[in-house]
mmCIF file of C-alpha atoms in Angstrom:
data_model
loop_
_atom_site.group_PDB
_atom_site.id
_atom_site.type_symbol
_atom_site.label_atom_id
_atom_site.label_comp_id
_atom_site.label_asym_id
_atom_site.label_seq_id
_atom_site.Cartn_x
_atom_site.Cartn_y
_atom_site.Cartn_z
ATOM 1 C CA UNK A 1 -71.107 7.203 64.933
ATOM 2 C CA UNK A 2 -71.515 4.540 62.288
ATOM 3 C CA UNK A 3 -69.024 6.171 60.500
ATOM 4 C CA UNK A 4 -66.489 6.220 63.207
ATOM 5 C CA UNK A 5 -66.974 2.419 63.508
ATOM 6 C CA UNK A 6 -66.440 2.028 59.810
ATOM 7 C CA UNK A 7 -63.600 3.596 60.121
ATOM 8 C CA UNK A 8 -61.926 2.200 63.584
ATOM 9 C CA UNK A 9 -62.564 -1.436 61.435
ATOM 10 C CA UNK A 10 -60.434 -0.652 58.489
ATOM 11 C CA UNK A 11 -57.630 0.372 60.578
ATOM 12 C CA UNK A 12 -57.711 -2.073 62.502
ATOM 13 C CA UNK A 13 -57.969 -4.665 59.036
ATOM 14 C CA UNK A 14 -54.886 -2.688 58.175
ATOM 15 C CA UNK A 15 -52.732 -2.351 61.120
ATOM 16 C CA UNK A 16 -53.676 -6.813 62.082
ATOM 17 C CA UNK A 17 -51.522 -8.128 58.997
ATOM 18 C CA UNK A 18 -48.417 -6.158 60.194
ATOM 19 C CA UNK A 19 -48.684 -7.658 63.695
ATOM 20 C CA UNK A 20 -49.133 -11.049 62.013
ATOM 21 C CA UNK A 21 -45.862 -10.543 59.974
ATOM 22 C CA UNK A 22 -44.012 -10.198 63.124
ATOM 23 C CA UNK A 23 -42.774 -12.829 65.135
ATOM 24 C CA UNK A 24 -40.238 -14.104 68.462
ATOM 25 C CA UNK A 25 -38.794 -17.154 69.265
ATOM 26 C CA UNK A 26 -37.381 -18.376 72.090
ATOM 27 C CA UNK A 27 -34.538 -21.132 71.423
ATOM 28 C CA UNK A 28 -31.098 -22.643 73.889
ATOM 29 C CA UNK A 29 -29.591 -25.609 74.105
ATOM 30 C CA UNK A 30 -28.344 -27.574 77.486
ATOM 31 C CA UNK A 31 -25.038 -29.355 76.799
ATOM 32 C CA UNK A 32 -24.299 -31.113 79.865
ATOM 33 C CA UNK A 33 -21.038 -33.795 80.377
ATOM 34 C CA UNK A 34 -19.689 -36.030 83.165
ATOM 35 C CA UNK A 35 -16.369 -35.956 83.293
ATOM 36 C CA UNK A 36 -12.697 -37.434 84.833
ATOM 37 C CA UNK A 37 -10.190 -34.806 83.445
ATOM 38 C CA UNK A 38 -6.391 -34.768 83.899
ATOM 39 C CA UNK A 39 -4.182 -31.756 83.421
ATOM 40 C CA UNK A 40 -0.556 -31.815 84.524
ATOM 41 C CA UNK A 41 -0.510 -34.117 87.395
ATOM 42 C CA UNK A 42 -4.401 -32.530 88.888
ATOM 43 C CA UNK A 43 -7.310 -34.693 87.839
ATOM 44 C CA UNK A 44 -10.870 -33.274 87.976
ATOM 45 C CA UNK A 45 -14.268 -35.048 88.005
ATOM 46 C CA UNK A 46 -17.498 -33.638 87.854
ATOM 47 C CA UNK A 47 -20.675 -32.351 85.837
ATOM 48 C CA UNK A 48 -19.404 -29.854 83.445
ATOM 49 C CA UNK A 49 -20.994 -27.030 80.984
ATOM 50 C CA UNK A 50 -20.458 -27.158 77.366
ATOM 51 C CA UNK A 51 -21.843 -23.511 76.292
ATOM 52 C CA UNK A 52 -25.621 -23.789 77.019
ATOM 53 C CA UNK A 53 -27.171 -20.588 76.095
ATOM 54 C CA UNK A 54 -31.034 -19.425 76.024
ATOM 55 C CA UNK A 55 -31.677 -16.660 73.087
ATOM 56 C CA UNK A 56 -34.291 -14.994 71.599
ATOM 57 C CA UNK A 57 -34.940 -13.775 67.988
ATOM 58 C CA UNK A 58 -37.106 -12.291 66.015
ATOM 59 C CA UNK A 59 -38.532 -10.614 63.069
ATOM 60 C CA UNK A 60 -40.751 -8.608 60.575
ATOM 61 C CA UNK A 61 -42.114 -8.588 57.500
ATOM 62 C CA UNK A 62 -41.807 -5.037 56.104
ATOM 63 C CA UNK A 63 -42.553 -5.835 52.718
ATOM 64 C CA UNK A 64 -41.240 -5.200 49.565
ATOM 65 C CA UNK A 65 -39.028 -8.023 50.057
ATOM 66 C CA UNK A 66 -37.210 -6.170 52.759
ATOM 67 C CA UNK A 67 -37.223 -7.801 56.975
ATOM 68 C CA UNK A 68 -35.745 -6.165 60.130
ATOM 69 C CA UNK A 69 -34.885 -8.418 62.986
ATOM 70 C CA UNK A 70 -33.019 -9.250 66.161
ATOM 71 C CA UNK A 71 -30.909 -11.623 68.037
ATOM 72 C CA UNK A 72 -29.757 -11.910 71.812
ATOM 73 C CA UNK A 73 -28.211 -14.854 73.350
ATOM 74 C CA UNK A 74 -27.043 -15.201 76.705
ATOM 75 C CA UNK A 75 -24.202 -18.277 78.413
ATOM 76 C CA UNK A 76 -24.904 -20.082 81.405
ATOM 77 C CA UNK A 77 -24.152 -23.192 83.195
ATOM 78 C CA UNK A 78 -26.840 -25.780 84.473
ATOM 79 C CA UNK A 79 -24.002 -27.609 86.340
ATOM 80 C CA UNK A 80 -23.690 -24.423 88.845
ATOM 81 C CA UNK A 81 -27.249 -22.614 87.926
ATOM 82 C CA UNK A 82 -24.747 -19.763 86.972
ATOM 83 C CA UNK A 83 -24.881 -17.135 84.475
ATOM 84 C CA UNK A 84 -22.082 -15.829 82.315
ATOM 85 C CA UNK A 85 -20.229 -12.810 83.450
ATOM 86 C CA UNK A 86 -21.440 -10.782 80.824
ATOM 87 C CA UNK A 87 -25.262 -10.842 79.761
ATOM 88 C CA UNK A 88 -26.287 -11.349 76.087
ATOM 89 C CA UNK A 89 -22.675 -11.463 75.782
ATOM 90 C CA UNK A 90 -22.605 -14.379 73.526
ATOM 91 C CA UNK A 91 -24.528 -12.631 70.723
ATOM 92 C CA UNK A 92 -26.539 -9.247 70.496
ATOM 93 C CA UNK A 93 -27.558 -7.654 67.070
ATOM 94 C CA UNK A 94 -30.117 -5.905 65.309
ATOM 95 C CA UNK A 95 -29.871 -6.438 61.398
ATOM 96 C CA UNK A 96 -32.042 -5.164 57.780
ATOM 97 C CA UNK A 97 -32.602 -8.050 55.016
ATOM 98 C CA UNK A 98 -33.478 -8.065 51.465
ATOM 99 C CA UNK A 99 -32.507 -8.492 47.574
ATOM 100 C CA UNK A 100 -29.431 -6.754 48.890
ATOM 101 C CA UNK A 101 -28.069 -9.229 51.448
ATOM 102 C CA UNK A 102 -28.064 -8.825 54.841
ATOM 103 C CA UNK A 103 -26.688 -6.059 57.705
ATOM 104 C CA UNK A 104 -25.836 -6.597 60.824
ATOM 105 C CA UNK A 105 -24.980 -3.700 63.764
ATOM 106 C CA UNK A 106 -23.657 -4.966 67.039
ATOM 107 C CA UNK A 107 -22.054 -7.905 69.320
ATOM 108 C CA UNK A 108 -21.099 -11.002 66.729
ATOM 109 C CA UNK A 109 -19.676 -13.079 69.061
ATOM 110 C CA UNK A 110 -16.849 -14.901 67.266
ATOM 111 C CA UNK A 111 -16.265 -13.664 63.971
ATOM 112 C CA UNK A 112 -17.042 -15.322 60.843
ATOM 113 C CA UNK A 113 -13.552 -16.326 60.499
ATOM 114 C CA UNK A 114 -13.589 -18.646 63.331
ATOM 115 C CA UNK A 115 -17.344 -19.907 62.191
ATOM 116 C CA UNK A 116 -15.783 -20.576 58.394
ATOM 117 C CA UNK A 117 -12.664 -22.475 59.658
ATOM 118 C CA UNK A 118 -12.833 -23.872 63.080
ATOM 119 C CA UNK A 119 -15.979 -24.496 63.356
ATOM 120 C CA UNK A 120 -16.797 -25.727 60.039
ATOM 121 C CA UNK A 121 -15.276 -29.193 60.950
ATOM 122 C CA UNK A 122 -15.492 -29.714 64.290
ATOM 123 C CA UNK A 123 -18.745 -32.383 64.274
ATOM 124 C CA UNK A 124 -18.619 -34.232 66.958
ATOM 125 C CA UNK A 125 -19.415 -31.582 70.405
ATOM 126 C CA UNK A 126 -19.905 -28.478 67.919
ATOM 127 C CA UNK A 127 -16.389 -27.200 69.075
ATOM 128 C CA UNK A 128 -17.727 -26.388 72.802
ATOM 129 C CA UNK A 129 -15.749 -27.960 76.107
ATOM 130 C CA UNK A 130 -12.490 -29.407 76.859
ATOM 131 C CA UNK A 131 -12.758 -31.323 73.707
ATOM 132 C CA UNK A 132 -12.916 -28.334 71.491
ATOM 133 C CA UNK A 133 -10.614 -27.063 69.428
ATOM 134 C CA UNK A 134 -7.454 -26.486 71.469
ATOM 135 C CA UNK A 135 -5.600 -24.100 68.582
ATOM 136 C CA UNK A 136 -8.019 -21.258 67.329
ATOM 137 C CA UNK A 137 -6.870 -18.324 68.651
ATOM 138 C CA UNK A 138 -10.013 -16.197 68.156
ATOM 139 C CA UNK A 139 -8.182 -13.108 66.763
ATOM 140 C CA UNK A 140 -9.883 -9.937 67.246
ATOM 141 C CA UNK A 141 -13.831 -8.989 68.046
ATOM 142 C CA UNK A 142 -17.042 -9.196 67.526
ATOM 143 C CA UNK A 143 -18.160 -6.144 69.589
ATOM 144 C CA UNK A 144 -19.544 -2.893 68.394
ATOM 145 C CA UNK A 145 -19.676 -4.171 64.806
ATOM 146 C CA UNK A 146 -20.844 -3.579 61.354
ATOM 147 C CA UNK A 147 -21.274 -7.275 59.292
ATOM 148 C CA UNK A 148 -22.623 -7.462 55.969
ATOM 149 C CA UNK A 149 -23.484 -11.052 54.612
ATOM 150 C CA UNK A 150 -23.902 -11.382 50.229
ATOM 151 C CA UNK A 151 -26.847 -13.206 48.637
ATOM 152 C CA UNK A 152 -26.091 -16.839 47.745
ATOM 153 C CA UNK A 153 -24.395 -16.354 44.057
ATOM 154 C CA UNK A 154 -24.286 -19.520 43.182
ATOM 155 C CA UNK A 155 -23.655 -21.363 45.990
ATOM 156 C CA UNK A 156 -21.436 -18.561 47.321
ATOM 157 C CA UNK A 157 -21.295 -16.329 50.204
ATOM 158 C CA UNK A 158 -19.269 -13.641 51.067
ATOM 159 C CA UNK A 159 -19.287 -11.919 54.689
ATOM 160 C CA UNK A 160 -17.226 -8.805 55.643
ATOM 161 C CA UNK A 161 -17.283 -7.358 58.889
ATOM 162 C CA UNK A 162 -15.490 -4.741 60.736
ATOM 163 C CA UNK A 163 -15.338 -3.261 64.358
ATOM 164 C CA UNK A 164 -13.795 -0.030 64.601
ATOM 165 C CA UNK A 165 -11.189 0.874 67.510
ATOM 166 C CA UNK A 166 -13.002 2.771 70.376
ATOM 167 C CA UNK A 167 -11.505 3.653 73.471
ATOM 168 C CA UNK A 168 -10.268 0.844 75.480
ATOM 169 C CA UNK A 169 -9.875 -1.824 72.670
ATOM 170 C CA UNK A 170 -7.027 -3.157 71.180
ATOM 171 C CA UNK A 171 -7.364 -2.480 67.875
ATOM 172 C CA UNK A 172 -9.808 -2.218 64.298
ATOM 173 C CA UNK A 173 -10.922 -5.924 63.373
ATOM 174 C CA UNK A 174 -11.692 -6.410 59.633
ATOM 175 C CA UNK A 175 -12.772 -9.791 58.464
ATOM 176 C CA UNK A 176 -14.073 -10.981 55.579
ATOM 177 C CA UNK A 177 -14.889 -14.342 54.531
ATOM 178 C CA UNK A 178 -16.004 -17.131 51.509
ATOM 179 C CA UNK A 179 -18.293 -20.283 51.826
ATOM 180 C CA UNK A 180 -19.117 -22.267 48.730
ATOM 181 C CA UNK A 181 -21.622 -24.959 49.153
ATOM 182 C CA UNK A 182 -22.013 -27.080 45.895
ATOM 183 C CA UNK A 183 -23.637 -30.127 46.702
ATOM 184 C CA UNK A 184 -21.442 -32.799 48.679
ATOM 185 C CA UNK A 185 -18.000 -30.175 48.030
ATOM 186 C CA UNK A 186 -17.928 -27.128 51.322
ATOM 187 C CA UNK A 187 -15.236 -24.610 50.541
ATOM 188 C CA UNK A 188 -14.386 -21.437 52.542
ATOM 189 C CA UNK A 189 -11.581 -19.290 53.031
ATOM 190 C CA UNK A 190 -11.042 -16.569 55.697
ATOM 191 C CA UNK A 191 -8.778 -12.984 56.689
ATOM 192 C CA UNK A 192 -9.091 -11.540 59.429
ATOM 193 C CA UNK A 193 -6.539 -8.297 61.008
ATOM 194 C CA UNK A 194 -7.033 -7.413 64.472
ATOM 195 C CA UNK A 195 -4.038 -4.647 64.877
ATOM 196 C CA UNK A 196 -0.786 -5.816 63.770
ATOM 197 C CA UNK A 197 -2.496 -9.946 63.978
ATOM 198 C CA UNK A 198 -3.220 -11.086 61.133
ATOM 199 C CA UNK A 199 -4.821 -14.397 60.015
ATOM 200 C CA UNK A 200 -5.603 -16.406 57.059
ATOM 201 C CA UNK A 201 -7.404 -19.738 56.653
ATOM 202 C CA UNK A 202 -8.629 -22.051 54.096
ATOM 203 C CA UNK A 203 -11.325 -25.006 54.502
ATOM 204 C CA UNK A 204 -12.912 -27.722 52.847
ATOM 205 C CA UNK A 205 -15.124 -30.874 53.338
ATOM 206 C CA UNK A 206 -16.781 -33.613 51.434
ATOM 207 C CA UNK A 207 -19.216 -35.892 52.107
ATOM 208 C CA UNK A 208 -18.947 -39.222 50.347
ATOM 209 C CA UNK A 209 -22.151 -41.238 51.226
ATOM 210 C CA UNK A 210 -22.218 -41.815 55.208
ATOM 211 C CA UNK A 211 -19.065 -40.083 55.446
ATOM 212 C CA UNK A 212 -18.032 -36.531 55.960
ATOM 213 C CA UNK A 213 -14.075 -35.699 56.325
ATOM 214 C CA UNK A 214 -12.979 -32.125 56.480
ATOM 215 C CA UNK A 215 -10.046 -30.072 57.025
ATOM 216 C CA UNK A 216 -8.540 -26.329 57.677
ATOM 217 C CA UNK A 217 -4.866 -24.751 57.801
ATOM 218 C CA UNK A 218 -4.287 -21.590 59.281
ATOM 219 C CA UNK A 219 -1.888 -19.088 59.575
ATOM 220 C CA UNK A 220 -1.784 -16.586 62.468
ATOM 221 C CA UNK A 221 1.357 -13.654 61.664
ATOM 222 C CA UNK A 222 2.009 -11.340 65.000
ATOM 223 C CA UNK A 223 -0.119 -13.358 67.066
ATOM 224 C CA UNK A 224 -1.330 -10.634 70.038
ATOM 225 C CA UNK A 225 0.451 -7.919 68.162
ATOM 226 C CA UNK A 226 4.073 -9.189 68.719
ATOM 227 C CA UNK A 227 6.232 -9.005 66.212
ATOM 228 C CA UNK A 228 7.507 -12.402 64.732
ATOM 229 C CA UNK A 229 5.181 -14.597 66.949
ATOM 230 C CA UNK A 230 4.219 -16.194 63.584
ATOM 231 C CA UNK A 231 2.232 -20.064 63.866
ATOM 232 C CA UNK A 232 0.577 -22.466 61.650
ATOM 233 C CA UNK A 233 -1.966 -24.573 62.449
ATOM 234 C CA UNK A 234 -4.053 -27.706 60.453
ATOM 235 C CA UNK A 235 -6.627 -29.926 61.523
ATOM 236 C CA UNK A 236 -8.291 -32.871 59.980
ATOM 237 C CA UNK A 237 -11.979 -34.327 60.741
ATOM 238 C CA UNK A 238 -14.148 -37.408 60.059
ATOM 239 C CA UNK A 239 -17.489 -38.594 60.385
ATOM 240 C CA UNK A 240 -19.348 -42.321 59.841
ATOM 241 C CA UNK A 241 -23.185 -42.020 60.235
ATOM 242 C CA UNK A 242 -24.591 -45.171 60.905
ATOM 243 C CA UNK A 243 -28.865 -44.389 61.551
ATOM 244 C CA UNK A 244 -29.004 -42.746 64.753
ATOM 245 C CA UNK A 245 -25.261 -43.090 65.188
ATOM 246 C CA UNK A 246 -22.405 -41.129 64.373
ATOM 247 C CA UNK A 247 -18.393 -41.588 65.080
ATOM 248 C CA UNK A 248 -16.152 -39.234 65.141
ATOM 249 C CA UNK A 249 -12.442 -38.695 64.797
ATOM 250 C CA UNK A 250 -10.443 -35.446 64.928
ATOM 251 C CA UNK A 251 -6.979 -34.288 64.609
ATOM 252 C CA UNK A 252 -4.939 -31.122 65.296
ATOM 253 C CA UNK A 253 -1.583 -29.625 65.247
ATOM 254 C CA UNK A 254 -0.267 -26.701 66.085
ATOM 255 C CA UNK A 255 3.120 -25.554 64.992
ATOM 256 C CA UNK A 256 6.186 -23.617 66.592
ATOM 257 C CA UNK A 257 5.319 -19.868 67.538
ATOM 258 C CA UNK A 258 7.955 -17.613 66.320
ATOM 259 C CA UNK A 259 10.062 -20.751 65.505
ATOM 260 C CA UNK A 260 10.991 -21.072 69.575
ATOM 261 C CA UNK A 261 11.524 -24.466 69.941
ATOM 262 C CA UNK A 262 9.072 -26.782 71.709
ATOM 263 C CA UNK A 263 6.350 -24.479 71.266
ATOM 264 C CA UNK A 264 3.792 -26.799 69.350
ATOM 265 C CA UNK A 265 1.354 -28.991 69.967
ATOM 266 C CA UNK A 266 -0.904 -31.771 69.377
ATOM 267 C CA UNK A 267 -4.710 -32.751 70.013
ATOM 268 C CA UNK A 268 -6.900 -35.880 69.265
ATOM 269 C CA UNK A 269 -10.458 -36.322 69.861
ATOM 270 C CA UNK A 270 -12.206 -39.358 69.575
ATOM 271 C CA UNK A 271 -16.250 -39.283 70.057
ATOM 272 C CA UNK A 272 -19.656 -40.948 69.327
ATOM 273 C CA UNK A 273 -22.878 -39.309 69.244
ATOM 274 C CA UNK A 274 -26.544 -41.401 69.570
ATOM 275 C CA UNK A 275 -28.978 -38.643 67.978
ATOM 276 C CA UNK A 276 -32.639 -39.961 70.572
ATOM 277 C CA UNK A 277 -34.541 -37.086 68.443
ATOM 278 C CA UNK A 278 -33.770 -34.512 65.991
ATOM 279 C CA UNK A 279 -32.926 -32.109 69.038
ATOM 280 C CA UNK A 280 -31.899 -34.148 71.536
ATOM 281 C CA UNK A 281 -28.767 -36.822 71.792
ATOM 282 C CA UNK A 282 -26.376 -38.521 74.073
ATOM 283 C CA UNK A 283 -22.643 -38.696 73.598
ATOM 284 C CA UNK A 284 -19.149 -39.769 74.397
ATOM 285 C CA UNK A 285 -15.697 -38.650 73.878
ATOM 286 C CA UNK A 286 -12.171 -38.684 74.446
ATOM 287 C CA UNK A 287 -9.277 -35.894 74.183
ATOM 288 C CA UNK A 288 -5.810 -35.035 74.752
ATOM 289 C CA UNK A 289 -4.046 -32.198 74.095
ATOM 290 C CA UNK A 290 -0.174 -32.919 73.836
ATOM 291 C CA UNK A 291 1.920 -30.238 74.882
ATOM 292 C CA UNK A 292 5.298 -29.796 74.272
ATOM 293 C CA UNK A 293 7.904 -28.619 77.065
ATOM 294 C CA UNK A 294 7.341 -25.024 76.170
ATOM 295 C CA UNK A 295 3.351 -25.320 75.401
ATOM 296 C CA UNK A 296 0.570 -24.934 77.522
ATOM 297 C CA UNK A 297 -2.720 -24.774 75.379
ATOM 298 C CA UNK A 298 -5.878 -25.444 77.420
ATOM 299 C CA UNK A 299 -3.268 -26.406 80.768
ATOM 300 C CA UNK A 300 -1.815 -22.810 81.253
ATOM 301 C CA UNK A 301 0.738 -24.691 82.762
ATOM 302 C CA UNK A 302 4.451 -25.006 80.327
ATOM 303 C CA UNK A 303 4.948 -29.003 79.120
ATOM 304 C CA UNK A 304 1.413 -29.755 80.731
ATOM 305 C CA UNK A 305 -0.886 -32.274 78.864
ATOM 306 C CA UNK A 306 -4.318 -32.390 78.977
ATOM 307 C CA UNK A 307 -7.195 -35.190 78.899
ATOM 308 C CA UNK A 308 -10.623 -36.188 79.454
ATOM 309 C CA UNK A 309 -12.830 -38.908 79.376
ATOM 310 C CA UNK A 310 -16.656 -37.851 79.178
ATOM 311 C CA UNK A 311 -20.285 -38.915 78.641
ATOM 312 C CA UNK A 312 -22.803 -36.585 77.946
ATOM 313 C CA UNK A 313 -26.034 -35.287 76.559
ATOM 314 C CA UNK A 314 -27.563 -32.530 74.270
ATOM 315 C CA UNK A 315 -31.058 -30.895 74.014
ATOM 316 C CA UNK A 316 -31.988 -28.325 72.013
ATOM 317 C CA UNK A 317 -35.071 -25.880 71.652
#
């Protein structure tokens, strides 16, 4: 019996520091604005959703150097008390780290070109609401994928990802990516195919003291697979942190498609962010998207332009 008891103890010494290696957090973040929004001639006023999302991750310590883990996020909107058509659909992965780098299997959610361009620069609402980026086209998917992520070698990082055709989609993505990060100097490049679409986009910012200015230029050949539907796109960002403070300017352009005429656009965003806590702040802004007669980003609607005027405020968990 004593035996027995010596023995249940060990294993349970052993099997204790593997359950202690493991862990799961819960994190979100509420984005909430109030809004007055004009597009076309309509005007719209309300509380509005800026991609609040609850998640959960984990992982565990196998040893050796090597970790397994998890991620699964999930959109909703505290305006409505709604959740997003599709559950975890914002993110849902299970990945293996080590010396090696990192793999991912699953949903990605954008791809890392979008997160190495778009993203990158836009400060001031982390490119979610009407005043996000009105020009990304978010070429292909991050569904049923493979992504593969590179040790830091010195200060670089390369991603590749791919998500083979199955029945039903489009076509095979492939994407694969650069960040540099060398002190004040952020560099990254970016292709991505999806079918016959194909796009390529460079990136950079600085910071110089209390200011941060950044900028990409894309270009998007057979946008949606059509032959000849051919764009470029650029847009230019700035930040001045004063303390708690921050201002923020942004602009965009986005060129002819296809060289049809009065098929480009343009979009300014002015904002200012008061930071209350490291997770929590309070914020203004104001946009407009300027279509031409034969645009409609963000409207839907041909020649329509689009603006809003909007306080709100950020908490994160």
């Amino acid at each position: 019996m004593k035996k027995t008891l010596i023995l249940t103890a060990l294993a349970a010494a052993t099997v204790a520091p593997a359950f202690a290696q493991s862990s799961v957090t819960v994190y979100g973040r509420l984005n909430v604005t109030v809004e007055s929004s004009k597009i076309g001639a309509d005007t719209d006023k309300g509380v509005f959703n800026n991609s609040s999302r609850i998640g959960f991750k984990g992982v565990e310590d196998l040893g050796g150097g090597l970790k397994a883990g998890f991620l699964i996020e999930h959109g909703f909107n505290p305006a409505t008390g709604t959740a997003n058509g599709t559950f975890w659909g914002r993110e849902s992965n299970v990945w293996l780290a080590g010396s090696f780098g990192k793999l991912r299997l699953g949903n990605m959610g954008p791809t890392m070109a979008y997160f190495t361009t778009a993203d990158y620069i836009s400060n001031h609402n982390h490119d979610t609401g009407i005043s996000s980026d009105a020009f990304y086209l978010y070429p292909g998917r991050g569904s049923n994928m493979i992504a593969y992520t590179s040790p830091a070698l010195g200060g670089l990082t390369i991603d590749a990802q791919v998500a083979e055709k199955r029945i039903g989609d489009l076509g095979r993505t492939v994407v694969l990516t650069g960040n540099y990060e060398g002190g004040p100097l952020h560099l990254g490049a970016s292709y991505e195919k999806d079918g016959d679409h194909r796009e390529l986009g460079v990136r950079g910012a600085y910071d110089i003291g209390a200011v941060t200015v950044g900028a990409y230029y894309i270009r998007n050949n057979d946008i949606a697979g059509v032959a000849g539907a051919d764009r470029t796109s650029w847009r230019l960002s700035g930040m001045y942190t004063m303390g708690a403070t921050e201002l923020h300017l942004n602009y965009g352009k986005a060129g002819e498609i296809g060289g049809v005429a009065n098929t480009d656009a343009t979009q300014v965003t002015l904002g200012v962010n008061y930071n209350l806590s490291k997770r929590t702040k309070v914020y203004g802004f104001y946009t407009k998207v300027n279509n031409e007669t034969a645009a409609a980003y963000v409207s839907g609607a041909a020649g329509a332009d689009v603006s809003s005027l909007a306080l709100g405020v950020r908490h994160n968990f």
